[in-house]
mmCIF file of C-alpha atoms and ligand atoms in Angstrom:
data_model
loop_
_atom_site.group_PDB
_atom_site.id
_atom_site.type_symbol
_atom_site.label_atom_id
_atom_site.label_comp_id
_atom_site.label_asym_id
_atom_site.label_seq_id
_atom_site.Cartn_x
_atom_site.Cartn_y
_atom_site.Cartn_z
ATOM 1 C CA UNK A 1 14.465 10.538 -15.954
ATOM 2 C CA UNK A 2 11.239 8.647 -15.267
ATOM 3 C CA UNK A 3 9.426 8.768 -11.953
ATOM 4 C CA UNK A 4 8.411 5.386 -10.562
ATOM 5 C CA UNK A 5 4.955 6.464 -9.488
ATOM 6 C CA UNK A 6 4.055 4.123 -6.636
ATOM 7 C CA UNK A 7 0.879 6.010 -5.864
ATOM 8 C CA UNK A 8 -0.524 5.495 -9.356
ATOM 9 C CA UNK A 9 0.699 1.893 -9.624
ATOM 10 C CA UNK A 10 -0.719 1.000 -6.211
ATOM 11 C CA UNK A 11 -4.090 2.396 -7.331
ATOM 12 C CA UNK A 12 -3.994 0.118 -10.393
ATOM 13 C CA UNK A 13 -3.169 -2.902 -8.197
ATOM 14 C CA UNK A 14 -5.876 -1.960 -5.688
ATOM 15 C CA UNK A 15 -8.377 -1.723 -8.560
ATOM 16 C CA UNK A 16 -7.391 -5.240 -9.679
ATOM 17 C CA UNK A 17 -7.848 -6.506 -6.107
ATOM 18 C CA UNK A 18 -11.238 -4.780 -5.876
ATOM 19 C CA UNK A 19 -12.323 -6.547 -9.064
ATOM 20 C CA UNK A 20 -11.212 -9.914 -7.607
ATOM 21 C CA UNK A 21 -13.284 -9.185 -4.489
ATOM 22 C CA UNK A 22 -16.268 -8.390 -6.739
ATOM 23 C CA UNK A 23 -15.854 -11.766 -8.474
ATOM 24 C CA UNK A 24 -15.661 -13.516 -5.090
ATOM 25 C CA UNK A 25 -18.859 -11.879 -3.898
ATOM 26 C CA UNK A 26 -20.699 -12.750 -7.109
ATOM 27 C CA UNK A 27 -19.706 -16.405 -6.519
ATOM 28 C CA UNK A 28 -21.034 -16.258 -2.964
ATOM 29 C CA UNK A 29 -17.538 -16.364 -1.433
ATOM 30 C CA UNK A 30 -16.522 -14.347 1.635
ATOM 31 C CA UNK A 31 -14.823 -10.948 1.675
ATOM 32 C CA UNK A 32 -11.122 -11.090 2.579
ATOM 33 C CA UNK A 33 -10.577 -9.942 6.163
ATOM 34 C CA UNK A 34 -7.334 -8.325 7.360
ATOM 35 C CA UNK A 35 -6.642 -7.558 11.024
ATOM 36 C CA UNK A 36 -3.878 -5.359 12.402
ATOM 37 C CA UNK A 37 -2.513 -5.227 15.932
ATOM 38 C CA UNK A 38 -0.860 -2.023 17.025
ATOM 39 C CA UNK A 39 0.760 -1.656 20.441
ATOM 40 C CA UNK A 40 1.181 1.868 21.837
ATOM 41 C CA UNK A 41 0.618 5.254 20.273
ATOM 42 C CA UNK A 42 3.658 5.945 18.069
ATOM 43 C CA UNK A 43 2.506 8.553 15.547
ATOM 44 C CA UNK A 44 4.204 7.034 12.484
ATOM 45 C CA UNK A 45 2.957 3.496 13.258
ATOM 46 C CA UNK A 46 -0.587 4.788 13.786
ATOM 47 C CA UNK A 47 -0.423 6.569 10.419
ATOM 48 C CA UNK A 48 0.800 3.431 8.597
ATOM 49 C CA UNK A 49 -1.766 1.150 10.201
ATOM 50 C CA UNK A 50 -4.499 3.747 9.543
ATOM 51 C CA UNK A 51 -3.580 3.708 5.835
ATOM 52 C CA UNK A 52 -3.652 -0.091 5.776
ATOM 53 C CA UNK A 53 -7.139 -0.170 7.314
ATOM 54 C CA UNK A 54 -8.447 2.585 4.978
ATOM 55 C CA UNK A 55 -7.087 0.699 1.971
ATOM 56 C CA UNK A 56 -9.063 -2.384 3.053
ATOM 57 C CA UNK A 57 -12.255 -0.346 2.754
ATOM 58 C CA UNK A 58 -11.200 0.907 -0.704
ATOM 59 C CA UNK A 59 -10.887 -2.635 -2.099
ATOM 60 C CA UNK A 60 -13.920 -4.076 -0.323
ATOM 61 C CA UNK A 61 -12.096 -6.056 2.386
ATOM 62 C CA UNK A 62 -13.266 -6.351 5.967
ATOM 63 C CA UNK A 63 -10.749 -5.020 8.473
ATOM 64 C CA UNK A 64 -10.239 -5.134 12.218
ATOM 65 C CA UNK A 65 -7.919 -2.805 14.088
ATOM 66 C CA UNK A 66 -6.781 -3.963 17.513
ATOM 67 C CA UNK A 67 -5.156 -1.121 19.416
ATOM 68 C CA UNK A 68 -3.404 -2.154 22.635
ATOM 69 C CA UNK A 69 -1.834 -0.181 25.473
ATOM 70 C CA UNK A 70 1.921 0.351 25.330
ATOM 71 C CA UNK A 71 2.138 -1.299 28.765
ATOM 72 C CA UNK A 72 0.491 -4.571 27.661
ATOM 73 C CA UNK A 73 2.342 -7.661 28.888
ATOM 74 C CA UNK A 74 3.912 -10.090 26.442
ATOM 75 C CA UNK A 75 1.509 -12.810 27.616
ATOM 76 C CA UNK A 76 -1.548 -10.638 27.007
ATOM 77 C CA UNK A 77 -0.292 -9.819 23.516
ATOM 78 C CA UNK A 78 0.294 -13.535 22.863
ATOM 79 C CA UNK A 79 -3.287 -14.147 23.970
ATOM 80 C CA UNK A 80 -4.572 -11.603 21.408
ATOM 81 C CA UNK A 81 -2.514 -13.330 18.718
ATOM 82 C CA UNK A 82 -3.866 -16.734 19.671
ATOM 83 C CA UNK A 83 -7.406 -15.356 19.329
ATOM 84 C CA UNK A 84 -6.615 -14.159 15.778
ATOM 85 C CA UNK A 85 -5.025 -17.520 14.918
ATOM 86 C CA UNK A 86 -8.240 -19.276 16.002
ATOM 87 C CA UNK A 87 -10.704 -16.832 14.419
ATOM 88 C CA UNK A 88 -11.671 -18.442 11.102
ATOM 89 C CA UNK A 89 -13.205 -15.175 9.859
ATOM 90 C CA UNK A 90 -9.756 -13.485 9.833
ATOM 91 C CA UNK A 91 -7.759 -14.470 6.736
ATOM 92 C CA UNK A 92 -4.573 -12.618 7.547
ATOM 93 C CA UNK A 93 -3.183 -10.239 10.122
ATOM 94 C CA UNK A 94 -0.147 -8.164 10.957
ATOM 95 C CA UNK A 95 1.524 -7.045 14.157
ATOM 96 C CA UNK A 96 2.834 -3.559 13.446
ATOM 97 C CA UNK A 97 6.531 -3.151 14.293
ATOM 98 C CA UNK A 98 8.395 -1.891 16.218
ATOM 99 C CA UNK A 99 6.998 -3.266 19.488
ATOM 100 C CA UNK A 100 7.762 -1.775 22.930
ATOM 101 C CA UNK A 101 11.141 -2.846 24.321
ATOM 102 C CA UNK A 102 9.698 -5.116 27.051
ATOM 103 C CA UNK A 103 8.147 -7.378 24.408
ATOM 104 C CA UNK A 104 10.252 -10.002 22.648
ATOM 105 C CA UNK A 105 9.583 -9.336 18.961
ATOM 106 C CA UNK A 106 10.933 -12.710 17.869
ATOM 107 C CA UNK A 107 8.593 -14.577 20.221
ATOM 108 C CA UNK A 108 5.617 -12.592 18.930
ATOM 109 C CA UNK A 109 6.428 -13.144 15.240
ATOM 110 C CA UNK A 110 6.916 -16.878 15.894
ATOM 111 C CA UNK A 111 3.442 -17.115 17.406
ATOM 112 C CA UNK A 112 1.703 -15.868 14.239
ATOM 113 C CA UNK A 113 0.137 -18.756 12.312
ATOM 114 C CA UNK A 114 2.165 -18.890 9.043
ATOM 115 C CA UNK A 115 -1.016 -19.307 6.968
ATOM 116 C CA UNK A 116 -2.240 -15.926 8.290
ATOM 117 C CA UNK A 117 1.184 -14.249 8.236
ATOM 118 C CA UNK A 118 0.494 -11.776 5.419
ATOM 119 C CA UNK A 119 3.594 -9.758 6.412
ATOM 120 C CA UNK A 120 5.727 -12.810 5.586
ATOM 121 C CA UNK A 121 7.834 -12.312 8.732
ATOM 122 C CA UNK A 122 7.440 -15.844 10.217
ATOM 123 C CA UNK A 123 10.521 -18.054 9.675
ATOM 124 C CA UNK A 124 8.352 -20.548 7.757
ATOM 125 C CA UNK A 125 7.424 -17.919 5.165
ATOM 126 C CA UNK A 126 10.867 -16.313 5.150
ATOM 127 C CA UNK A 127 12.533 -19.715 4.664
ATOM 128 C CA UNK A 128 10.114 -20.667 1.908
ATOM 129 C CA UNK A 129 10.787 -17.340 0.176
ATOM 130 C CA UNK A 130 14.552 -17.994 0.287
ATOM 131 C CA UNK A 131 13.996 -21.467 -1.215
ATOM 132 C CA UNK A 132 11.739 -19.994 -3.943
ATOM 133 C CA UNK A 133 8.729 -21.970 -2.683
ATOM 134 C CA UNK A 134 5.223 -20.423 -2.565
ATOM 135 C CA UNK A 135 5.048 -18.096 0.457
ATOM 136 C CA UNK A 136 3.923 -14.696 1.634
ATOM 137 C CA UNK A 137 6.615 -12.241 0.561
ATOM 138 C CA UNK A 138 7.113 -9.244 2.913
ATOM 139 C CA UNK A 139 5.071 -6.374 1.498
ATOM 140 C CA UNK A 140 7.827 -3.772 0.966
ATOM 141 C CA UNK A 141 10.241 -6.028 -0.988
ATOM 142 C CA UNK A 142 7.235 -7.507 -2.826
ATOM 143 C CA UNK A 143 6.160 -3.958 -3.756
ATOM 144 C CA UNK A 144 9.647 -3.118 -5.063
ATOM 145 C CA UNK A 145 9.761 -6.274 -7.208
ATOM 146 C CA UNK A 146 6.271 -5.547 -8.558
ATOM 147 C CA UNK A 147 7.290 -1.986 -9.400
ATOM 148 C CA UNK A 148 10.390 -3.155 -11.310
ATOM 149 C CA UNK A 149 8.239 -5.702 -13.152
ATOM 150 C CA UNK A 150 5.409 -3.365 -14.118
ATOM 151 C CA UNK A 151 7.804 -0.638 -15.293
ATOM 152 C CA UNK A 152 9.712 -3.371 -17.169
ATOM 153 C CA UNK A 153 13.058 -2.391 -15.667
ATOM 154 C CA UNK A 154 15.714 -4.913 -16.646
ATOM 155 C CA UNK A 155 17.553 -6.357 -13.661
ATOM 156 C CA UNK A 156 19.243 -9.449 -15.114
ATOM 157 C CA UNK A 157 23.018 -9.218 -14.832
ATOM 158 C CA UNK A 158 22.793 -5.702 -13.381
ATOM 159 C CA UNK A 159 24.797 -4.594 -10.357
ATOM 160 C CA UNK A 160 22.321 -3.962 -7.546
ATOM 161 C CA UNK A 161 23.377 -2.311 -4.310
ATOM 162 C CA UNK A 162 21.043 -2.816 -1.343
ATOM 163 C CA UNK A 163 21.720 -0.442 1.548
ATOM 164 C CA UNK A 164 20.406 -1.884 4.814
ATOM 165 C CA UNK A 165 20.087 -5.452 6.108
ATOM 166 C CA UNK A 166 16.848 -5.393 8.131
ATOM 167 C CA UNK A 167 14.586 -8.436 8.172
ATOM 168 C CA UNK A 168 11.728 -6.308 6.820
ATOM 169 C CA UNK A 169 13.423 -4.764 3.757
ATOM 170 C CA UNK A 170 17.193 -5.038 3.161
ATOM 171 C CA UNK A 171 17.685 -8.769 3.717
ATOM 172 C CA UNK A 172 14.598 -9.990 1.801
ATOM 173 C CA UNK A 173 15.038 -7.594 -1.153
ATOM 174 C CA UNK A 174 18.695 -8.610 -1.484
ATOM 175 C CA UNK A 175 17.587 -12.252 -1.734
ATOM 176 C CA UNK A 176 14.739 -11.574 -4.185
ATOM 177 C CA UNK A 177 16.951 -9.467 -6.471
ATOM 178 C CA UNK A 178 19.500 -12.291 -6.719
ATOM 179 C CA UNK A 179 16.964 -15.071 -7.379
ATOM 180 C CA UNK A 180 16.320 -16.670 -10.745
ATOM 181 C CA UNK A 181 12.936 -15.039 -11.390
ATOM 182 C CA UNK A 182 12.446 -12.866 -14.459
ATOM 183 C CA UNK A 183 12.904 -9.704 -12.366
ATOM 184 C CA UNK A 184 15.817 -10.914 -10.261
ATOM 185 C CA UNK A 185 19.072 -12.313 -11.596
ATOM 186 C CA UNK A 186 20.964 -9.231 -10.422
ATOM 187 C CA UNK A 187 24.457 -9.283 -8.923
ATOM 188 C CA UNK A 188 23.670 -8.044 -5.429
ATOM 189 C CA UNK A 189 25.868 -6.293 -2.874
ATOM 190 C CA UNK A 190 24.530 -5.567 0.610
ATOM 191 C CA UNK A 191 25.889 -2.486 2.363
ATOM 192 C CA UNK A 192 25.237 -1.782 6.051
ATOM 193 C CA UNK A 193 26.440 0.222 9.028
ATOM 194 C CA UNK A 194 29.889 -1.447 8.980
ATOM 195 C CA UNK A 195 30.442 -0.942 5.243
ATOM 196 C CA UNK A 196 33.496 1.230 4.618
ATOM 197 C CA UNK A 197 33.401 2.248 0.956
ATOM 198 C CA UNK A 198 29.737 3.071 0.450
ATOM 199 C CA UNK A 199 30.313 5.886 -2.053
ATOM 200 C CA UNK A 200 32.435 3.619 -4.283
ATOM 201 C CA UNK A 201 29.787 0.897 -4.130
ATOM 202 C CA UNK A 202 27.058 3.400 -5.011
ATOM 203 C CA UNK A 203 29.061 4.692 -7.972
ATOM 204 C CA UNK A 204 29.379 1.146 -9.376
ATOM 205 C CA UNK A 205 25.693 0.281 -8.989
ATOM 206 C CA UNK A 206 23.163 0.078 -11.838
ATOM 207 C CA UNK A 207 20.351 -0.202 -9.290
ATOM 208 C CA UNK A 208 20.406 1.256 -5.757
ATOM 209 C CA UNK A 209 17.793 0.159 -3.226
ATOM 210 C CA UNK A 210 18.201 2.216 -0.077
ATOM 211 C CA UNK A 211 16.535 1.286 3.229
ATOM 212 C CA UNK A 212 18.807 3.166 5.571
ATOM 213 C CA UNK A 213 16.648 5.790 7.300
ATOM 214 C CA UNK A 214 19.138 8.649 6.985
ATOM 215 C CA UNK A 215 17.479 11.597 5.221
ATOM 216 C CA UNK A 216 19.090 12.617 1.913
ATOM 217 C CA UNK A 217 22.143 10.408 2.525
ATOM 218 C CA UNK A 218 22.612 9.601 -1.168
ATOM 219 C CA UNK A 219 23.898 12.620 -3.055
ATOM 220 C CA UNK A 220 24.328 13.378 -6.738
ATOM 221 C CA UNK A 221 28.102 12.732 -6.690
ATOM 222 C CA UNK A 222 27.525 9.216 -5.287
ATOM 223 C CA UNK A 223 25.612 7.798 -8.277
ATOM 224 C CA UNK A 224 26.445 7.069 -11.876
ATOM 225 C CA UNK A 225 24.441 8.371 -14.827
ATOM 226 C CA UNK A 226 21.434 6.206 -15.726
ATOM 227 C CA UNK A 227 21.136 4.622 -12.268
ATOM 228 C CA UNK A 228 17.785 3.191 -11.095
ATOM 229 C CA UNK A 229 17.049 4.470 -7.580
ATOM 230 C CA UNK A 230 14.548 2.865 -5.207
ATOM 231 C CA UNK A 231 14.230 4.918 -2.017
ATOM 232 C CA UNK A 232 12.669 3.025 0.882
ATOM 233 C CA UNK A 233 13.589 5.621 3.511
ATOM 234 C CA UNK A 234 10.808 7.476 5.316
ATOM 235 C CA UNK A 235 12.028 9.774 8.060
ATOM 236 C CA UNK A 236 9.853 12.401 9.706
ATOM 237 C CA UNK A 237 11.595 15.759 10.066
ATOM 238 C CA UNK A 238 9.954 18.270 12.385
ATOM 239 C CA UNK A 239 8.902 21.376 10.466
ATOM 240 C CA UNK A 240 6.652 23.927 12.164
ATOM 241 C CA UNK A 241 5.752 25.500 8.808
ATOM 242 C CA UNK A 242 4.334 22.206 7.464
ATOM 243 C CA UNK A 243 0.630 21.452 7.829
ATOM 244 C CA UNK A 244 1.212 18.266 9.855
ATOM 245 C CA UNK A 245 4.149 19.714 11.796
ATOM 246 C CA UNK A 246 6.618 17.486 9.963
ATOM 247 C CA UNK A 247 7.841 16.633 6.469
ATOM 248 C CA UNK A 248 8.770 13.178 5.171
ATOM 249 C CA UNK A 249 12.258 12.715 3.719
ATOM 250 C CA UNK A 250 13.711 9.730 1.896
ATOM 251 C CA UNK A 251 17.297 8.437 1.913
ATOM 252 C CA UNK A 252 17.992 10.150 -1.403
ATOM 253 C CA UNK A 253 18.593 13.802 -2.279
ATOM 254 C CA UNK A 254 15.807 13.483 -4.844
ATOM 255 C CA UNK A 255 16.105 16.924 -6.421
ATOM 256 C CA UNK A 256 19.734 16.395 -7.474
ATOM 257 C CA UNK A 257 20.007 12.582 -7.786
ATOM 258 C CA UNK A 258 16.964 12.495 -10.090
ATOM 259 C CA UNK A 259 18.950 14.507 -12.687
ATOM 260 C CA UNK A 260 21.326 11.545 -13.136
ATOM 261 C CA UNK A 261 18.793 8.695 -12.772
ATOM 262 C CA UNK A 262 16.975 6.750 -15.464
ATOM 263 C CA UNK A 263 14.229 5.842 -12.967
ATOM 264 C CA UNK A 264 13.649 7.049 -9.409
ATOM 265 C CA UNK A 265 10.981 6.643 -6.712
ATOM 266 C CA UNK A 266 9.763 9.807 -5.001
ATOM 267 C CA UNK A 267 9.212 10.022 -1.229
ATOM 268 C CA UNK A 268 6.353 10.110 -0.450
ATOM 269 C CA UNK A 269 4.462 8.432 -3.285
ATOM 270 C CA UNK A 270 6.990 5.750 -4.245
ATOM 271 C CA UNK A 271 7.560 2.533 -2.311
ATOM 272 C CA UNK A 272 5.175 3.407 0.583
ATOM 273 C CA UNK A 273 1.876 3.000 -1.306
ATOM 274 C CA UNK A 274 3.217 -0.161 -2.993
ATOM 275 C CA UNK A 275 3.775 -1.751 0.445
ATOM 276 C CA UNK A 276 0.101 -1.333 1.273
ATOM 277 C CA UNK A 277 -1.080 -2.658 -2.104
ATOM 278 C CA UNK A 278 1.047 -5.796 -1.721
ATOM 279 C CA UNK A 279 -0.184 -6.388 1.838
ATOM 280 C CA UNK A 280 -3.707 -6.411 0.383
ATOM 281 C CA UNK A 281 -2.554 -8.799 -2.356
ATOM 282 C CA UNK A 282 -1.146 -11.178 0.283
ATOM 283 C CA UNK A 283 -4.427 -10.984 2.217
ATOM 284 C CA UNK A 284 -6.435 -11.813 -0.910
ATOM 285 C CA UNK A 285 -4.095 -14.776 -1.482
ATOM 286 C CA UNK A 286 -4.562 -15.960 2.128
ATOM 287 C CA UNK A 287 -8.333 -15.797 1.664
ATOM 288 C CA UNK A 288 -8.264 -17.566 -1.721
ATOM 289 C CA UNK A 289 -6.195 -20.432 -0.263
ATOM 290 C CA UNK A 290 -9.084 -21.234 2.114
ATOM 291 C CA UNK A 291 -11.739 -21.562 -0.657
HETATM 292 N N1 GUN B 301 6.929 -1.616 10.418
HETATM 293 C C1 GUN B 301 7.548 -1.060 9.355
HETATM 294 N N2 GUN B 301 7.209 -1.732 8.221
HETATM 295 C C2 GUN B 301 6.359 -2.709 8.595
HETATM 296 C C3 GUN B 301 5.673 -3.723 7.865
HETATM 297 O O1 GUN B 301 5.769 -3.867 6.635
HETATM 298 N N3 GUN B 301 4.884 -4.553 8.613
HETATM 299 C C4 GUN B 301 4.774 -4.426 9.958
HETATM 300 N N4 GUN B 301 3.990 -5.310 10.605
HETATM 301 N N5 GUN B 301 5.412 -3.497 10.660
HETATM 302 C C5 GUN B 301 6.197 -2.647 9.974
#
């Protein structure tokens, strides 16, 4: 069993990005600038956005964090987005999801200028990704593909089971894994909340990518020997004995499933850090396109 060490790999990618920033500066070009909008005070979202902003500093990017009240109106949020669209110093930005219920998420994502949409959530980018045209690829699926590539895991002709069909992870990764690229070409099945025979599907899979959000859902008796397991789940479980008051659990019973896997991502330290590295890569790309 080999651990797919997302923490280490993301550090390598961040180092490469930092070197590209160094080259830009030596040529008199501007630093990439990422902005993030966060609405409300959800602990997990604040942690993720905090990591994104800290990572900008690590690679020499400028960053702007815009923290807005949970009660902000949709119109006021749209106004903030319009300001970012017009600000030529900002190369890319994200609106952290989920948004409060009174705000129409679709309307917000549609208002992001596609050239600054480093999350790749705008229909223009999503559509271009599906058609295999140049686009911003959503950071989590992009991170998974990069991990498979850099660990040289063969995917061509393999049976890949994606669990989850969200617009952020399940849907895009299922598309990328089936595409013609050198690290796609898999035969993909998408399982979701209405799927009836999930254990059977898991047992047939050569590669399982789980983005379900149910802690330790995938057990040892649900996978075949030699399986590649990519665990996208991150659920906080309250634990008074833990330093932070909670522990993070993935979708996979790591301790037992790892015994049967050829490769497996840990949680934390697997897909999570890769998501941040690929968001930075998209931001660098957005900045380079303006040169
Ligand atoms: N919420 C969970 N994942 C993400 C992500 O990749 N981007 C944004 N903007 N929000 C998220």
